[in-house]
Structure formats: structure tokens, C-alpha cells
Coordinates of C-alpha atoms in Angstrom, one line a residue:
M1126 CA 97.6 -55.2 -62.3
Q1127 CA 99.8 -55.0 -59.2
G1128 CA 102.7 -53.9 -61.3
D1129 CA 100.6 -51.1 -62.9
I1130 CA 99.7 -49.9 -59.4
Y1131 CA 103.3 -49.7 -58.4
L1132 CA 104.1 -47.8 -61.6
V1133 CA 101.4 -45.2 -61.0
V1134 CA 102.6 -44.7 -57.4
F1135 CA 106.2 -44.3 -58.6
L1136 CA 105.2 -41.8 -61.2
S1137 CA 103.1 -39.9 -58.7
I1138 CA 106.0 -39.6 -56.3
L1139 CA 108.3 -38.6 -59.1
I1140 CA 106.0 -35.8 -60.2
V1141 CA 105.7 -34.5 -56.6
Q1142 CA 109.5 -34.3 -56.4
I1143 CA 110.2 -32.5 -59.6
D1144 CA 107.0 -30.6 -60.6
G1145 CA 108.4 -27.1 -60.4
V1146 CA 109.7 -27.3 -56.8
P1147 CA 113.0 -25.3 -56.7
R1148 CA 116.1 -27.1 -55.3
F1149 CA 119.7 -26.3 -54.8
A1150 CA 122.3 -28.2 -56.8
N1151 CA 123.0 -31.4 -54.8
Y1152 CA 126.4 -30.3 -53.4
Y1153 CA 124.9 -27.1 -51.9
Q1154 CA 124.0 -28.2 -48.4
D1155 CA 123.7 -27.1 -44.8
H1156 CA 127.0 -26.5 -43.0
M1157 CA 128.9 -25.8 -46.2
V1158 CA 131.5 -23.1 -46.8
L1159 CA 131.4 -20.6 -49.6
Q1160 CA 134.4 -18.6 -50.8
R1161 CA 134.9 -15.3 -49.0
E1162 CA 135.9 -12.0 -50.4
P1163 CA 137.4 -10.8 -52.7
Q1164 CA 135.8 -13.6 -54.7
R1165 CA 132.1 -13.6 -55.4
A1166 CA 130.4 -16.9 -54.5
L1167 CA 127.9 -18.5 -56.9
V1168 CA 124.7 -20.2 -55.6
W1169 CA 122.6 -22.2 -58.1
G1170 CA 120.0 -24.8 -58.5
Y1171 CA 117.0 -26.0 -60.4
G1172 CA 113.3 -25.1 -60.6
D1173 CA 110.6 -24.1 -63.0
A1174 CA 111.9 -22.6 -66.2
N1175 CA 111.6 -18.8 -66.8
K1176 CA 110.5 -18.0 -63.3
L1177 CA 111.4 -15.0 -61.1
T1178 CA 113.7 -16.4 -58.4
S1179 CA 114.8 -14.5 -55.3
L1180 CA 117.7 -15.2 -53.0
K1181 CA 118.0 -13.7 -49.5
I1182 CA 121.1 -13.7 -47.3
G1183 CA 122.2 -11.5 -44.5
G1184 CA 119.4 -8.9 -45.1
K1185 CA 120.3 -8.6 -48.8
T1186 CA 118.0 -9.8 -51.6
Y1187 CA 119.0 -10.8 -55.1
E1188 CA 116.6 -11.5 -58.0
T1189 CA 117.1 -13.4 -61.2
V1190 CA 115.0 -15.3 -63.7
S1191 CA 115.6 -19.0 -64.2
R1192 CA 116.7 -20.1 -67.7
S1193 CA 114.0 -20.9 -70.2
E1194 CA 115.9 -23.8 -71.6
S1195 CA 115.3 -27.2 -70.1
A1196 CA 118.4 -28.5 -68.2
D1197 CA 117.3 -32.1 -67.9
N1198 CA 114.8 -34.7 -68.9
F1199 CA 112.3 -33.4 -66.3
G1200 CA 112.0 -30.0 -67.8
E1201 CA 113.8 -28.2 -65.0
G1202 CA 115.4 -24.9 -65.6
T1203 CA 118.5 -23.6 -63.8
W1204 CA 118.8 -20.5 -61.8
S1205 CA 122.0 -18.9 -60.5
V1206 CA 122.9 -15.9 -58.3
T1207 CA 126.4 -14.5 -58.0
L1208 CA 126.7 -12.9 -54.5
D1209 CA 128.5 -9.7 -53.7
P1210 CA 131.9 -10.4 -52.0
V1211 CA 131.3 -11.4 -48.3
D1212 CA 133.8 -10.6 -45.6
D1213 CA 131.8 -11.6 -42.5
E1214 CA 132.2 -15.3 -41.9
G1215 CA 128.6 -15.9 -40.7
P1216 CA 126.9 -18.2 -40.1
Y1217 CA 124.2 -17.4 -42.6
D1218 CA 120.9 -18.9 -43.8
I1219 CA 120.4 -18.7 -47.6
Q1220 CA 116.8 -18.6 -48.7
V1221 CA 115.7 -19.1 -52.3
S1222 CA 112.0 -18.5 -53.3
Q1223 CA 110.2 -19.2 -56.5
P1224 CA 106.5 -19.2 -57.4
L1225 CA 104.9 -22.5 -58.4
T1226 CA 102.5 -22.8 -61.4
N1227 CA 99.6 -22.6 -59.0
G1228 CA 100.8 -19.2 -57.6
T1229 CA 102.2 -20.6 -54.3
L1230 CA 105.5 -19.2 -53.3
T1231 CA 107.9 -21.9 -52.3
T1232 CA 111.0 -21.2 -50.3
I1233 CA 114.0 -23.5 -49.7
T1234 CA 116.8 -22.8 -47.2
L1235 CA 120.4 -23.6 -46.6
H1236 CA 121.3 -23.4 -42.9
D1237 CA 124.6 -22.6 -41.1
V1238 CA 126.6 -21.5 -44.2
L1239 CA 130.0 -20.0 -43.5
F1240 CA 132.2 -17.8 -45.7
G1241 CA 135.9 -18.6 -45.7
D1242 CA 138.4 -20.4 -47.9
V1243 CA 137.4 -23.4 -49.9
W1244 CA 140.0 -26.0 -51.0
L1245 CA 139.6 -28.9 -53.5
C1246 CA 141.7 -31.9 -52.5
S1247 CA 142.2 -34.2 -55.4
G1248 CA 144.6 -37.0 -56.4
Q1249 CA 145.3 -40.6 -56.2
S1250 CA 145.7 -43.0 -53.2
N1251 CA 148.0 -40.7 -51.3
M1252 CA 145.1 -38.2 -51.1
Q1253 CA 142.4 -40.9 -50.7
M1254 CA 144.0 -42.4 -47.6
T1255 CA 141.9 -41.4 -44.6
V1256 CA 142.7 -40.0 -41.2
R1257 CA 141.9 -43.3 -39.6
D1258 CA 144.8 -44.9 -41.4
I1259 CA 147.6 -42.5 -40.4
F1260 CA 150.0 -42.4 -37.4
N1261 CA 148.5 -40.8 -34.3
A1262 CA 145.0 -41.2 -35.8
T1263 CA 143.3 -41.6 -32.4
E1264 CA 144.5 -38.3 -31.1
E1265 CA 143.8 -36.5 -34.4
I1266 CA 140.3 -37.8 -34.6
A1267 CA 139.5 -36.9 -31.0
N1268 CA 140.9 -33.3 -31.5
A1269 CA 138.7 -32.7 -34.5
E1270 CA 135.9 -31.5 -32.2
K1271 CA 138.0 -28.4 -31.6
Y1272 CA 137.6 -27.1 -35.1
P1273 CA 133.8 -26.4 -35.8
K1274 CA 134.6 -23.8 -38.4
I1275 CA 136.3 -26.5 -40.6
R1276 CA 133.7 -28.1 -42.8
V1277 CA 134.3 -31.2 -44.9
F1278 CA 132.7 -32.9 -48.0
T1279 CA 133.7 -36.1 -49.7
N1280 CA 132.7 -36.9 -53.3
G1281 CA 132.3 -40.4 -54.5
R1282 CA 134.3 -42.4 -57.0
T1283 CA 131.6 -42.9 -59.7
P1284 CA 133.1 -41.9 -63.0
S1285 CA 131.4 -40.2 -66.0
S1286 CA 132.5 -40.2 -69.6
T1287 CA 130.8 -36.9 -70.1
P1288 CA 130.8 -33.6 -68.0
V1289 CA 128.0 -33.5 -65.4
E1290 CA 126.6 -30.5 -63.5
E1291 CA 125.9 -32.3 -60.2
S1292 CA 127.8 -34.9 -58.2
I1293 CA 126.9 -38.4 -59.3
Q1294 CA 127.8 -39.8 -55.8
I1295 CA 128.2 -38.0 -52.5
V1296 CA 129.9 -40.2 -49.9
Q1297 CA 129.9 -37.5 -47.2
K1298 CA 127.6 -34.5 -47.1
W1299 CA 128.9 -31.2 -45.9
S1300 CA 129.7 -31.8 -42.2
I1301 CA 131.1 -29.9 -39.3
A1302 CA 134.5 -31.3 -38.2
S1303 CA 134.0 -33.8 -35.5
S1304 CA 135.4 -37.2 -34.5
S1305 CA 132.7 -38.9 -36.6
S1306 CA 133.1 -36.7 -39.7
I1307 CA 136.9 -36.8 -39.7
G1308 CA 137.3 -40.4 -38.4
G1309 CA 135.0 -42.1 -40.9
P1310 CA 135.5 -45.6 -42.3
S1311 CA 139.0 -46.5 -43.6
W1312 CA 139.6 -45.3 -47.2
T1313 CA 136.2 -43.7 -47.3
Y1314 CA 136.3 -40.4 -45.3
F1315 CA 138.0 -38.1 -44.4
S1316 CA 141.2 -37.6 -46.5
A1317 CA 144.2 -37.4 -44.1
V1318 CA 146.2 -35.1 -46.3
C1319 CA 143.2 -32.8 -46.9
W1320 CA 142.3 -32.6 -43.2
L1321 CA 145.9 -32.0 -42.0
Y1322 CA 146.4 -29.3 -44.6
G1323 CA 143.1 -27.7 -43.8
R1324 CA 143.6 -27.7 -40.1
M1325 CA 147.1 -26.1 -40.5
I1326 CA 145.7 -23.4 -42.8
H1327 CA 142.8 -22.8 -40.3
E1328 CA 145.1 -22.3 -37.4
A1329 CA 147.6 -20.2 -39.4
L1330 CA 144.8 -17.8 -40.5
G1331 CA 143.5 -17.2 -37.0
G1332 CA 140.5 -19.6 -37.2
R1333 CA 139.2 -18.5 -40.6
P1334 CA 136.4 -20.9 -41.8
I1335 CA 137.8 -23.6 -44.1
G1336 CA 135.8 -25.8 -46.5
L1337 CA 137.5 -29.0 -47.6
I1338 CA 136.3 -30.9 -50.6
A1339 CA 137.9 -34.4 -51.0
T1340 CA 137.6 -35.9 -54.4
S1341 CA 140.3 -38.5 -55.2
Y1342 CA 140.6 -41.8 -56.9
G1343 CA 143.5 -44.2 -56.3
G1344 CA 145.4 -45.4 -59.3
T1345 CA 143.8 -43.0 -61.8
A1346 CA 145.9 -41.5 -64.6
I1347 CA 145.9 -37.7 -65.0
E1348 CA 144.2 -38.1 -68.4
L1349 CA 141.1 -39.5 -66.8
W1350 CA 140.6 -36.2 -65.0
M1351 CA 140.8 -34.1 -68.2
P1352 CA 137.8 -32.9 -70.3
Q1353 CA 137.8 -34.6 -73.6
D1354 CA 138.6 -31.5 -75.6
A1355 CA 141.6 -30.8 -73.4
F1356 CA 142.7 -34.4 -73.8
L1357 CA 142.5 -34.3 -77.6
K1358 CA 144.6 -31.1 -77.7
C1359 CA 147.3 -32.9 -75.8
Y1360 CA 146.9 -36.2 -77.6
P1361 CA 145.5 -35.5 -81.0
P1362 CA 144.4 -38.5 -83.0
S1363 CA 147.1 -39.7 -85.3

């Protein structure tokens, strides 16, 4: 009986979390950086299928309809908006609204979003090594506070044998550069090579916002980073 009660409570919580409530894809977060002009940044997420979805940013409104096909086992549909090129760095709030089945309009918001250059830092242990483990780490970590327009994100090292739409493991959410976000635990966050490169680019471009995404896995072969179809083209079965 007690186990049944726990099951009912769990299912109730699960229903509340997924029953038509829109959400951003899990790596879209407060403090992130989106790519500036001339590129057009994409914002996407989940919600009820086949619903009018509106996105507001900087006084501009975009509208789309979420896909009617279910994107997961919970019956969620995906929505996506491709923004016009943005030259002003921000910061911006991004609001997405979608009506629920009961007619209530629900709005979700990303806060403090900058537009700049986004860099993906990937590789093996040489990229995975953190700022805390390099020469002159103490000074480098202390100086991180001077660069609030550099934002960092660290993906986890949980592999998948099939392509996935969202991150399976996020070690470090989007964070403003600081002594704590740059000087995290050894071999966890933040990548030394990624940080030093990003800081150099930030300074060279006159303080342009920089988004740094660290996703590395020491000792991995290049083949493990390839989609299966690409791998089979390079290594066809004999």
C-alpha cells in the first residue's frame, strides 16, 4: 500500500512537470551567449504539440506553431524560432509563451542573454585539463572576475550510442566568468585551453561577449565523436 502511494505521488509530480508546460531545451539557460550577426541564432524547446508559440526579445515578437509529431515518450512537441541577425550585444530577456490545454497562457523566460561569438571547445585530456591545474592558476582564477561578458558552460562525459537532442549530463550550467566558475574542481571545470583562448579572443575583439562550451573526454578516439553514418562511410563493413 505504501509503495502504491509513493507511485501515485511520483506520477502526479511527473504529470505536473510535463503536462503541456513549455520549456527550453536544457542547454538554453540564463546567462548564455547566442551567436551574433551575421548568423541567425536558433532558440528551441518543448511544449504541447501543434500549439501557437510566441517568442519576444528586444521589442520584437516571433510566432511559430509547435510540431504536431511527438518528440519523446511524454508526448511533447518541439518548437523553434530562428531569430533575425542581432548586432546589439544585450543583455536580453527571451520570453516564450504558449497556451495550455485549459486556455491559460504560460510564459517562460531566459534572463541575461548576450549576443557575441560562441566557441565549442572539444578534445581529449589536453582540452579537459582545468584552469586550476595550470601554471599561474591562482592569478588566472582571481582575474576571471574582470570578464563578466565571457560566459562558460561545461558538458558532462556521459556517452550515448545514438544521437540525442539535449545534453545527457550538464556539469556546469551557463555561468558568468568568476573565480568560482573558472576555478572549479580539478579536471571538472573550467577547461584551461578553452578559457585562455576565449579570454584572448575577448580582449582582441574589444570586449565582445564570448560564449565558451567545454565538451571534452580524455583518451577518446576520434571515431567515438562521429555519427554512425559518417563512421560507416569512413570504415565500411568488410
